[in-house]
Short mmCIF file of C-alpha atoms in Angstrom, two decimals:
data_model
loop_
_atom_site.label_atom_id
_atom_site.label_comp_id
_atom_site.label_asym_id
_atom_site.label_seq_id
_atom_site.Cartn_x
_atom_site.Cartn_y
_atom_site.Cartn_z
CA MET A 626 90.08 66.83 78.36
CA SER A 627 89.29 68.69 81.49
CA ILE A 628 91.17 71.77 82.21
CA ILE A 629 90.36 71.10 85.84
CA LYS A 630 89.69 68.06 87.24
CA THR A 631 90.37 67.40 91.06
CA GLU A 632 90.15 64.33 92.03
CA LYS A 633 89.16 62.97 95.96
CA LEU A 634 90.17 66.40 96.72
CA ARG A 635 90.22 67.10 100.24
CA LYS A 636 90.67 70.05 103.19
CA VAL A 637 91.24 69.39 107.07
CA TYR A 638 92.02 72.69 108.90
CA LYS A 639 92.12 71.13 113.03
CA ASP A 640 89.24 69.25 113.47
CA VAL A 641 87.15 70.76 110.58
CA VAL A 642 86.67 69.08 107.55
CA ALA A 643 86.26 72.20 104.64
CA LEU A 644 85.91 70.28 101.46
CA GLU A 645 85.07 66.84 101.68
CA GLY A 646 86.86 64.69 98.28
CA LEU A 647 85.83 67.19 95.99
CA ASP A 648 85.71 65.69 92.81
CA LEU A 649 84.36 67.70 89.94
CA ALA A 650 85.66 68.39 85.78
CA ILE A 651 85.60 71.74 84.25
CA GLU A 652 86.19 72.16 80.29
CA GLU A 653 88.03 75.13 79.20
CA GLY A 654 86.58 78.76 77.93
CA GLU A 655 83.29 77.47 80.90
CA LEU A 656 82.41 79.70 82.87
CA PHE A 657 81.41 77.88 86.18
CA SER A 658 79.87 79.40 89.95
CA LEU A 659 80.59 77.86 92.84
CA LEU A 660 77.61 78.02 94.70
CA GLY A 661 77.44 78.33 99.09
CA VAL A 662 76.48 79.78 102.00
CA ASN A 663 79.17 80.40 104.19
CA GLY A 664 81.10 78.06 105.25
CA ALA A 665 80.85 75.44 102.79
CA GLY A 666 84.03 76.04 102.10
CA LYS A 667 83.86 77.51 98.39
CA THR A 668 87.16 80.23 99.29
CA THR A 669 88.59 76.49 101.31
CA THR A 670 88.43 75.24 96.92
CA LEU A 671 89.86 78.38 95.07
CA LYS A 672 92.40 78.75 97.58
CA MET A 673 93.74 75.08 97.09
CA LEU A 674 92.77 75.05 93.83
CA THR A 675 95.88 78.66 93.72
CA GLY A 676 98.21 77.01 95.85
CA LEU A 677 97.24 79.28 98.64
CA THR A 678 96.84 76.54 100.28
CA LYS A 679 97.64 72.28 99.67
CA PRO A 680 95.54 70.16 100.05
CA THR A 681 95.06 67.08 103.08
CA GLY A 682 94.54 64.80 100.19
CA GLY A 683 93.22 63.97 96.27
CA ASP A 684 94.28 66.29 94.18
CA ALA A 685 93.75 68.67 91.28
CA ILE A 686 95.69 69.17 87.66
CA LEU A 687 94.71 72.06 86.12
CA CYS A 688 95.62 72.73 82.58
CA GLY A 689 97.84 69.56 83.38
CA HIS A 690 99.48 70.29 86.45
CA SER A 691 99.29 68.55 89.36
CA ILE A 692 98.95 71.61 92.02
CA LEU A 693 100.62 68.85 94.27
CA THR A 694 104.20 68.74 92.53
CA GLU A 695 103.99 71.78 90.30
CA SER A 696 102.66 74.42 91.50
CA ASP A 697 105.16 76.97 91.28
CA ARG A 698 104.34 75.93 87.22
CA LEU A 699 100.81 77.06 87.85
CA ARG A 700 102.28 80.99 88.25
CA GLY A 701 100.72 82.52 85.10
CA LEU A 702 97.82 79.89 83.82
CA VAL A 703 95.39 81.15 86.54
CA ASP A 704 95.52 84.50 88.65
CA ILE A 705 92.33 85.61 90.90
CA SER A 706 90.51 88.80 92.07
CA MET A 707 89.76 88.06 95.78
CA GLN A 708 86.67 89.00 97.79
CA GLU A 709 88.86 92.22 98.89
CA THR A 710 89.55 94.43 96.23
CA ALA A 711 93.95 94.01 95.91
CA VAL A 712 94.73 96.77 94.64
CA ALA A 713 97.93 99.03 94.77
CA ARG A 714 95.91 102.25 96.26
CA LYS A 715 98.35 105.53 95.76
CA LEU A 716 99.55 104.17 91.97
CA THR A 717 96.95 105.65 89.36
CA VAL A 718 95.00 102.97 87.21
CA GLU A 719 97.34 103.28 84.62
CA GLU A 720 100.50 102.59 86.93
CA ASN A 721 98.37 99.46 87.54
CA ILE A 722 98.61 98.16 85.00
CA ALA A 723 101.50 98.27 83.68
CA PHE A 724 103.22 98.06 87.82
CA TYR A 725 101.67 94.55 87.31
CA ALA A 726 102.59 93.78 83.90
CA GLU A 727 106.55 94.93 84.84
CA LEU A 728 105.61 91.67 87.75
CA CYS A 729 104.41 89.51 84.80
CA GLY A 730 107.42 90.44 83.33
CA GLN A 731 106.45 92.63 80.09
CA THR A 732 108.01 94.77 78.10
CA LYS A 733 107.45 98.36 78.51
CA LYS A 734 105.65 98.05 74.81
CA GLU A 735 103.33 95.30 75.84
CA GLN A 736 103.35 96.77 78.60
CA ALA A 737 101.64 99.32 76.90
CA GLU A 738 99.88 97.67 75.66
CA THR A 739 98.42 95.83 78.06
CA VAL A 740 96.89 99.46 80.05
CA ALA A 741 95.11 100.30 76.17
CA SER A 742 93.23 96.26 75.62
CA LEU A 743 92.46 97.22 79.42
CA SER A 744 91.39 100.70 79.34
CA LYS A 745 88.93 99.52 76.64
CA THR A 746 87.84 96.17 77.81
CA PHE A 747 86.86 97.91 81.01
CA GLY A 748 86.88 101.68 80.18
CA PHE A 749 88.92 103.30 82.12
CA GLU A 750 90.21 106.47 79.75
CA LYS A 751 88.82 108.11 81.93
CA VAL A 752 89.35 107.25 85.29
CA LEU A 753 93.33 106.57 83.70
CA ASN A 754 95.05 109.00 85.74
CA LYS A 755 93.05 108.52 88.95
CA GLN A 756 94.94 107.03 92.27
CA ALA A 757 93.46 103.96 93.12
CA GLN A 758 92.24 105.22 96.08
CA LYS A 759 90.76 107.90 94.91
CA LEU A 760 87.97 105.49 92.87
CA SER A 761 84.34 104.79 93.77
CA GLY A 762 84.46 101.18 95.35
CA GLY A 763 82.37 100.10 91.75
CA TRP A 764 85.64 101.50 90.46
CA GLN A 765 88.48 99.36 92.63
CA ARG A 766 86.79 96.11 91.96
CA LYS A 767 87.25 96.57 88.99
CA LEU A 768 90.56 97.28 89.02
CA SER A 769 91.60 94.72 90.84
CA ILE A 770 89.05 92.13 88.34
CA ALA A 771 91.38 93.78 85.54
CA LEU A 772 95.18 92.91 87.25
CA ALA A 773 94.33 89.68 87.33
CA LEU A 774 93.90 89.74 83.89
CA VAL A 775 96.98 91.41 83.32
CA SER A 776 99.09 87.94 82.95
CA ASN A 777 96.16 86.47 80.44
CA PRO A 778 95.81 83.75 82.06
CA LYS A 779 93.78 80.19 80.75
CA ILE A 780 92.07 80.13 84.19
CA LEU A 781 90.87 83.07 86.41
CA PHE A 782 89.24 82.60 89.63
CA LEU A 783 87.11 86.05 90.48
CA ASP A 784 85.67 84.92 94.76
CA GLU A 785 82.21 87.47 95.28
CA PRO A 786 83.47 89.17 93.41
CA THR A 787 80.46 91.72 93.86
CA LEU A 788 80.51 91.07 97.42
CA GLY A 789 79.13 94.88 98.26
CA LEU A 790 78.47 96.19 95.08
CA ASP A 791 76.04 98.35 94.23
CA VAL A 792 72.76 97.69 91.98
CA LEU A 793 73.79 99.25 88.84
CA ALA A 794 78.46 98.29 89.35
CA ARG A 795 76.97 95.34 90.13
CA ARG A 796 75.30 94.75 86.71
CA GLU A 797 78.17 97.27 84.28
CA LEU A 798 80.53 94.77 86.46
CA TRP A 799 78.40 91.50 84.89
CA ASN A 800 78.94 92.61 81.15
CA THR A 801 82.31 92.88 81.72
CA ILE A 802 81.81 88.82 83.04
CA SER A 803 80.28 87.74 79.99
CA SER A 804 82.80 89.73 77.91
CA LEU A 805 85.46 87.41 79.02
CA LYS A 806 83.31 84.36 78.02
CA GLY A 807 85.42 82.24 76.45
CA LYS A 808 88.04 84.13 76.37
CA MET A 809 89.74 82.15 79.42
CA THR A 810 87.30 79.19 81.59
CA ILE A 811 86.02 81.44 85.01
CA ILE A 812 85.77 79.55 88.27
CA LEU A 813 83.28 82.57 90.09
CA THR A 814 82.20 82.34 93.93
CA THR A 815 79.26 84.36 94.77
CA HIS A 816 76.19 84.88 97.51
CA TYR A 817 73.86 86.19 94.47
CA MET A 818 71.57 83.91 92.72
CA GLU A 819 71.04 86.03 89.93
CA GLU A 820 74.28 86.40 88.89
CA ALA A 821 74.77 83.16 88.94
CA GLU A 822 71.61 82.51 87.08
CA ALA A 823 72.84 85.28 84.70
CA LEU A 824 76.50 84.45 84.29
CA SER A 825 76.44 80.54 84.98
CA ASP A 826 77.23 77.45 81.62
CA ARG A 827 76.80 75.09 85.34
CA ILE A 828 76.06 75.14 88.31
CA GLY A 829 77.98 73.32 91.63
CA VAL A 830 76.54 73.49 95.09
CA LEU A 831 78.80 73.73 97.98
CA LYS A 832 77.19 71.89 100.86
CA ASP A 833 79.72 71.51 104.50
CA GLY A 834 82.31 70.80 102.30
CA ARG A 835 80.45 68.08 99.82
CA LEU A 836 79.14 69.16 96.31
CA LEU A 837 75.65 68.34 96.89
CA PHE A 838 75.28 69.23 92.59
CA VAL A 839 76.74 69.53 89.17
CA GLY A 840 75.07 71.37 85.94
CA LYS A 841 73.60 73.63 84.08
CA LYS A 842 70.81 75.66 86.19
CA GLU A 843 68.17 73.59 82.90
CA GLU A 844 69.24 70.31 85.25
CA LEU A 845 69.27 71.88 88.94
CA PHE A 846 65.50 73.50 87.82
CA ALA A 847 64.54 69.70 87.14
CA LEU A 848 66.41 68.23 89.60
CA THR A 849 64.50 70.37 92.47
CA ASP A 850 60.89 71.05 90.59
CA LYS A 851 61.52 74.94 90.92
CA ASN A 852 62.35 77.51 88.10
CA SER A 853 64.98 80.96 89.67
CA VAL A 854 68.41 79.58 90.68
CA GLU A 855 67.90 81.01 94.83
CA GLU A 856 64.47 79.32 95.15
CA ALA A 857 66.64 75.79 93.76
CA PHE A 858 69.85 76.42 96.02
CA ILE A 859 67.54 76.64 98.88
CA GLU A 860 65.56 73.81 98.32
CA LEU A 861 68.80 71.77 98.09
CA VAL A 862 71.04 73.35 100.41
CA SER A 863 67.89 73.15 103.38
CA GLY A 864 67.93 69.31 102.56
CA LYS A 865 64.88 68.83 100.66
CA GLY A 866 66.94 67.93 96.71
CA GLY A 867 68.50 65.56 95.95
CA GLN A 868 71.93 63.08 97.26
CA PRO A 869 75.54 64.76 96.71
CA ALA A 870 76.52 64.92 92.93
CA MET B 406 116.98 84.24 87.93
CA LYS B 407 116.36 87.74 84.56
CA GLN B 408 113.19 87.50 85.06
CA SER B 409 113.65 87.97 89.98
CA LEU B 410 114.99 91.05 89.24
CA ALA B 411 112.18 92.39 86.70
CA ARG B 412 110.11 91.05 89.37
CA ILE B 413 111.83 93.13 91.81
CA ARG B 414 112.63 95.95 90.91
CA ALA B 415 109.17 96.40 89.61
CA LEU B 416 108.24 95.60 93.18
CA THR B 417 111.18 98.54 94.37
CA GLY B 418 108.47 101.11 92.07
CA ARG B 419 105.74 99.84 92.99
CA ASN B 420 107.18 101.03 96.76
CA ILE B 421 109.00 104.28 95.95
CA LYS B 422 105.89 105.75 94.12
CA GLU B 423 103.91 104.75 97.40
CA LEU B 424 105.51 106.02 100.39
CA LEU B 425 105.95 109.38 98.28
CA ARG B 426 102.77 109.50 97.14
CA ASP B 427 102.05 109.67 101.25
CA PRO B 428 102.76 113.38 101.96
CA LEU B 429 103.39 112.33 106.11
CA SER B 430 106.21 110.26 105.26
CA LEU B 431 107.91 113.15 103.67
CA VAL B 432 107.02 114.77 106.86
CA PHE B 433 108.53 111.97 109.15
CA LEU B 434 110.68 111.40 107.39
CA ILE B 435 112.44 114.67 105.23
CA LEU B 436 110.79 117.77 106.94
CA MET B 437 110.54 117.02 110.42
CA PRO B 438 113.81 115.90 110.81
CA LEU B 439 115.10 119.08 109.03
CA GLY B 440 113.37 121.41 111.56
CA MET B 441 115.21 119.57 114.04
CA GLU B 442 118.77 119.55 112.88
CA ILE B 443 118.68 123.06 112.07
CA LEU B 444 116.23 124.15 115.47
CA PHE B 445 118.35 122.59 118.40
CA TYR B 446 120.96 123.35 116.77
CA PHE B 447 120.62 127.19 116.78
CA LEU B 448 118.78 126.83 120.21
CA PHE B 449 121.26 124.37 122.18
CA SER B 450 124.57 123.81 120.56
CA LYS B 451 126.08 126.90 122.71
CA LEU B 452 124.88 125.56 126.19
CA THR B 453 125.94 122.08 125.20
CA SER B 454 128.22 120.35 122.73
CA GLN B 455 125.79 117.40 122.73
CA PHE B 456 124.19 119.56 120.02
CA GLN B 457 127.76 120.34 117.87
CA MET B 458 127.15 119.47 114.83
CA LYS B 459 128.85 116.71 114.47
CA TYR B 460 127.67 114.46 117.04
CA LEU B 461 123.68 116.20 116.08
CA ALA B 462 123.92 116.03 112.07
CA PRO B 463 124.38 111.80 113.26
CA GLY B 464 122.29 111.37 115.85
CA ILE B 465 120.54 113.35 114.08
CA VAL B 466 120.48 110.73 110.55
CA VAL B 467 120.28 107.68 112.41
CA PHE B 468 116.90 108.80 114.66
CA SER B 469 115.41 109.85 110.69
CA GLN B 470 116.32 106.42 109.68
CA SER B 471 114.54 104.96 112.96
CA PHE B 472 111.23 106.63 110.99
CA LEU B 473 112.12 104.14 107.98
CA THR B 474 110.68 101.02 110.65
CA LEU B 475 107.78 103.29 110.99
CA PHE B 476 106.89 102.76 107.12
CA SER B 477 108.29 100.77 105.31
CA GLY B 478 105.92 98.24 108.63
CA LEU B 479 102.15 100.11 107.15
CA MET B 480 103.16 99.80 103.93
CA ILE B 481 103.56 96.49 104.29
CA ALA B 482 100.34 96.32 107.08
CA VAL B 483 98.12 97.34 104.74
CA ASP B 484 99.88 95.12 102.10
CA ARG B 485 98.78 92.48 103.91
CA SER B 486 95.23 93.45 104.65
CA SER B 487 94.47 94.67 101.34
CA ALA B 488 95.26 90.89 100.14
CA PHE B 489 97.72 93.36 97.72
CA LEU B 490 99.87 90.33 98.60
CA THR B 491 97.78 87.01 98.11
CA ARG B 492 96.91 88.39 94.97
CA LEU B 493 100.81 88.82 93.11
CA TYR B 494 102.10 85.51 95.01
CA VAL B 495 99.45 84.32 93.53
CA SER B 496 100.46 85.42 90.35
CA SER B 497 104.50 85.64 89.53
CA ALA B 498 105.97 86.94 92.95
CA LYS B 499 107.53 84.81 95.29
CA PRO B 500 107.86 86.00 99.21
CA HIS B 501 112.09 86.97 98.82
CA GLU B 502 111.52 89.01 95.89
CA PHE B 503 108.11 91.21 97.93
CA ILE B 504 111.59 91.61 100.79
CA PHE B 505 114.01 92.60 98.58
CA GLY B 506 111.48 95.21 96.92
CA TYR B 507 110.82 96.95 99.82
CA ALA B 508 113.91 96.50 101.49
CA PHE B 509 114.97 98.76 97.97
CA SER B 510 112.78 100.94 97.20
CA LEU B 511 113.64 102.04 101.79
CA LEU B 512 117.51 102.13 100.87
CA PRO B 513 118.34 104.89 98.77
CA ILE B 514 114.71 107.48 100.66
CA SER B 515 117.63 106.40 104.15
CA LEU B 516 120.71 107.64 101.42
CA ALA B 517 118.26 110.56 100.61
CA GLN B 518 118.57 111.13 103.72
CA SER B 519 122.35 110.85 105.10
CA ILE B 520 122.92 113.30 101.99
CA LEU B 521 120.27 116.17 103.51
CA PHE B 522 121.32 115.77 107.43
CA PHE B 523 125.17 115.91 106.19
CA VAL B 524 124.68 118.79 103.90
CA VAL B 525 123.28 121.67 105.87
CA GLY B 526 125.07 120.01 108.93
CA GLY B 527 128.32 121.02 106.45
CA ILE B 528 126.67 124.15 105.17
CA ILE B 529 125.41 124.84 109.40
CA ASP B 530 129.15 123.87 110.02
CA PRO B 531 131.57 123.80 107.48
CA SER B 532 134.34 121.82 109.36
CA LEU B 533 131.68 118.75 108.71
CA PHE B 534 133.12 119.12 104.26
CA SER B 535 136.04 116.10 104.50
CA ALA B 536 136.51 112.31 103.31
CA ARG B 537 134.83 111.31 106.55
CA MET B 538 131.86 112.64 105.64
CA ILE B 539 131.55 110.65 102.38
CA ALA B 540 132.39 107.03 104.71
CA ALA B 541 130.29 108.39 107.52
CA VAL B 542 126.98 108.71 104.63
CA ALA B 543 128.08 104.62 103.38
CA VAL B 544 128.79 103.29 106.45
CA SER B 545 124.60 104.72 107.64
CA LEU B 546 123.32 102.41 104.89
CA ILE B 547 123.57 99.55 107.48
CA PRO B 548 121.64 101.58 110.61
CA ALA B 549 118.67 102.03 108.36
CA VAL B 550 119.74 98.08 106.78
CA PHE B 551 118.45 97.12 110.77
CA PHE B 552 116.01 99.38 110.97
CA ILE B 553 113.89 98.73 107.52
CA GLY B 554 113.87 95.18 109.13
CA SER B 555 112.28 95.29 112.47
CA GLY B 556 109.82 97.53 108.93
CA ILE B 557 108.90 94.26 107.73
CA LEU B 558 109.48 92.38 110.84
CA PHE B 559 107.36 93.64 112.35
CA GLY B 560 104.61 94.55 109.49
CA SER B 561 104.20 91.11 109.02
CA LEU B 562 103.29 90.33 112.86
CA CYS B 563 101.02 93.48 113.14
CA THR B 564 98.05 95.48 111.90
CA GLU B 565 97.31 98.37 109.54
CA LYS B 566 96.44 99.82 112.92
CA SER B 567 98.87 98.46 115.42
CA ILE B 568 101.94 99.29 114.04
CA GLY B 569 102.39 101.80 115.04
CA GLY B 570 101.97 102.11 118.54
CA VAL B 571 104.51 98.89 118.32
CA ALA B 572 106.85 101.10 115.75
CA SER B 573 106.56 104.47 118.30
CA ILE B 574 108.05 102.14 120.60
CA LEU B 575 111.35 101.32 118.75
CA ILE B 576 111.46 105.36 117.96
CA ALA B 577 111.47 106.16 121.29
CA GLY B 578 114.23 103.59 121.18
CA GLN B 579 115.95 105.89 119.45
CA SER B 580 115.74 108.73 120.75
CA MET B 581 116.30 107.83 124.59
CA LEU B 582 118.60 104.71 124.49
CA SER B 583 121.16 106.76 121.73
CA GLY B 584 122.27 109.67 123.86
CA MET B 585 122.03 112.23 121.11
CA TRP B 586 119.19 114.27 123.15
CA TYR B 587 121.54 114.37 126.92
CA PRO B 588 125.57 114.14 128.30
CA ILE B 589 124.64 110.57 129.80
CA ASP B 590 128.50 111.00 131.98
CA GLY B 591 125.64 110.96 135.40
CA LEU B 592 124.02 108.28 134.33
CA GLY B 593 124.12 104.27 136.50
CA LYS B 594 126.37 102.23 135.34
CA GLY B 595 123.02 99.62 135.05
CA MET B 596 121.71 102.50 132.07
CA LEU B 597 124.66 102.40 130.57
CA THR B 598 125.31 98.48 130.03
CA LEU B 599 121.67 98.65 129.06
CA MET B 600 122.42 101.76 126.16
CA ASN B 601 125.37 99.22 124.87
CA VAL B 602 124.76 96.54 123.94
CA LEU B 603 121.91 97.74 122.03
CA PRO B 604 121.16 98.67 118.50
CA PHE B 605 120.61 102.74 120.07
CA ARG B 606 123.68 104.42 121.12
CA PRO B 607 125.96 101.38 119.36
CA ALA B 608 124.60 102.90 115.77
CA THR B 609 124.55 106.56 116.58
CA LEU B 610 127.84 106.56 118.29
CA LEU B 611 129.26 104.23 114.91
CA VAL B 612 128.17 107.78 112.55
CA GLN B 613 129.64 110.06 115.00
CA ASN B 614 132.55 108.63 114.97
CA LEU B 615 133.20 107.82 111.11
CA LEU B 616 131.83 111.81 110.92
CA GLY B 617 134.00 113.26 114.31
CA GLY B 618 137.62 110.67 113.48
CA VAL B 619 138.29 107.30 115.19
CA ALA B 620 140.57 107.43 117.96
CA SER B 621 140.60 103.92 118.61
CA PRO B 622 139.55 101.79 115.87
CA PHE B 623 138.02 99.17 118.20
CA ASP B 624 136.03 100.81 120.64
CA ASP B 625 135.19 103.62 118.16
CA PHE B 626 134.53 101.91 114.40
CA VAL B 627 134.48 97.44 115.10
CA LYS B 628 132.80 97.26 118.47
CA PRO B 629 129.98 99.53 117.25
CA LEU B 630 130.04 97.98 113.93
CA LEU B 631 129.56 94.53 115.04
CA ILE B 632 127.01 94.74 117.78
CA VAL B 633 124.62 96.66 114.71
CA LEU B 634 125.42 94.04 112.74
CA ALA B 635 123.99 91.34 114.86
CA TYR B 636 121.21 93.10 115.59
CA THR B 637 121.09 93.88 111.45
CA VAL B 638 121.45 89.70 110.53
CA ALA B 639 119.37 88.88 113.79
CA ILE B 640 116.15 90.80 112.81
CA PHE B 641 116.79 90.66 109.11
CA THR B 642 115.89 86.64 109.75
CA ALA B 643 113.45 87.46 112.08
CA ALA B 644 112.04 89.20 109.02
CA ILE B 645 112.32 87.12 106.46
CA PHE B 646 110.78 84.04 108.48
CA ALA B 647 107.58 86.08 109.81
CA PHE B 648 107.03 87.92 106.50
CA GLY B 649 107.16 83.85 104.93
CA SER B 650 105.59 81.85 107.41
CA LYS B 651 102.86 84.79 107.15
CA MET B 652 102.30 84.54 103.66
CA LYS B 653 101.43 81.20 103.71
CA ALA B 654 99.66 81.43 106.57
CA LYS B 655 97.46 83.55 104.22
#
C-alpha cells in the first residue's frame, strides 16, 4: 500500500495554476526525488502534503490520512526540512535537539536518547555545545535536517537540502541522507541533478505544474535516450522527451 | 491539553534562553533603565518632584517594559524570516501555543524588571518599602502584557529589518507621552487629552499611584486600569489574529 497517494491534486494562486491534477503514489521506505525548474510546482506540492497550504482541488492520503480532513493527525507522522535553515540560532546543537524533542512530547530521558542518537548519525559530538549561529552553513543545514528527524517521522520532506552548500558539505549530507534510506519515506526536491541521480529510488519531473515523468532513472534514460539525469531532465523539460506521465 | 502545556513550556524555555543570550536585550531591558534610575535621581530629584523616587521608580519600570515590544517583536520577526516557525507548525505546535510561549517567556523578565527597579528605588529612598510596593509590582504586569502584545503584533507584521523602527515609535510614545520626564502642568488641553486617552500615561499613573497611595479609587486606580486593560485586550486580540493569519499565509 502506498504511504503517499495524491489524487488530482491541484493548486491555483489567483490566476496562476501552480499544480494541475497531480496523481502520484509513493511506496513506504522509498526515496523519491521531485525535480523541476523554478516555478514547476515542487514546493507547492510539499506545502500541500505537509498541511502548510490547502489544495484548490483533489486530495492526498498520507499514512492513511487525508490532508483535507485529517491534517491534524499528520502532525508527528510527517516532518519537513525547508530550503531555509530553520534552527534556534542562540541555542546550542544539544539544546536545539532537546527543545524540539520536548515539543514532540518526549520525556527528559527520551530527549537525552534522541540527542545521543542524532549526534551519532550526524556526527554532532564535537559541536554539541556550540550555538547554532556559530556553526558553518553546512553544520547548520545538518542540524536543520536532524531536527526534522526528532519526531521519528514516517515521511520526511527535504526541500532542496543542499542548496548553497559547498561540494564537500553537500557530499557529506548525501551520505547522511543515504543512511536514512529505508528507515523512512523521503521526498526530496532539488535542483542538483547529480543529487537526484545518486540518492533516488524513483524520480518525478514537474513542469508548469504538471507531472511529466515518474519512474526509475533507467526508465528516464530510456525515454530520453540519455545517460545522465541532468541530460535527460533537460531533454524532457525542453519538450523533446515525451508526454505527461 | 497536557501536551499543549508541555509545548508551551518548551517554547517558553527556548525563548527565555534566546533573550538572555542576547547582550543587547540585557542592556536595554535592565542596565540602561537601571542607570537612568540612579543617575536621574541623583541629578534631578532636588530640582523637580518628577524625579523623586516614588515617581521615578514606577516610571522607569513602565519605560523599561516598553523595550519588551522591541525584543518580543524582534524574536518573532527573526523566527518568521528563518522559517523556524513554519517547521514547528508542521511538526507539532499550534499558533496559540506560540503566542503563549512568547508571552510567558517575557513575563518573568518583566517581573524581574519591576522587582529590581523598585528595590533599587527602595534602597535609595527607604520610604518606598511597604505593602504598596508589592501591589505596584503585581499591577505593573498589566502594562507589561500590553507591551508584549504589541511586540507580538509588530513582530507578526514587520520584517526583521523594520521591527526596530516600528517598536521605537512605541518606546518613544512611552517616553514622551507618559509625562514621566517633565512637568505636564503647562501643556495645552489637547495635548493633555491625547496623553490621557493613549495607554502610556495611564500605565505610568497606575503604577505610580499604587506605589504612592490611592487618594481617589476611581480616578487614581480604576480609570487608568480600565484604559490600560482596554488597550491590552485590543492589542492582544489584534496580535492573535495577525500572528494566526501570517502563519497561514506562510
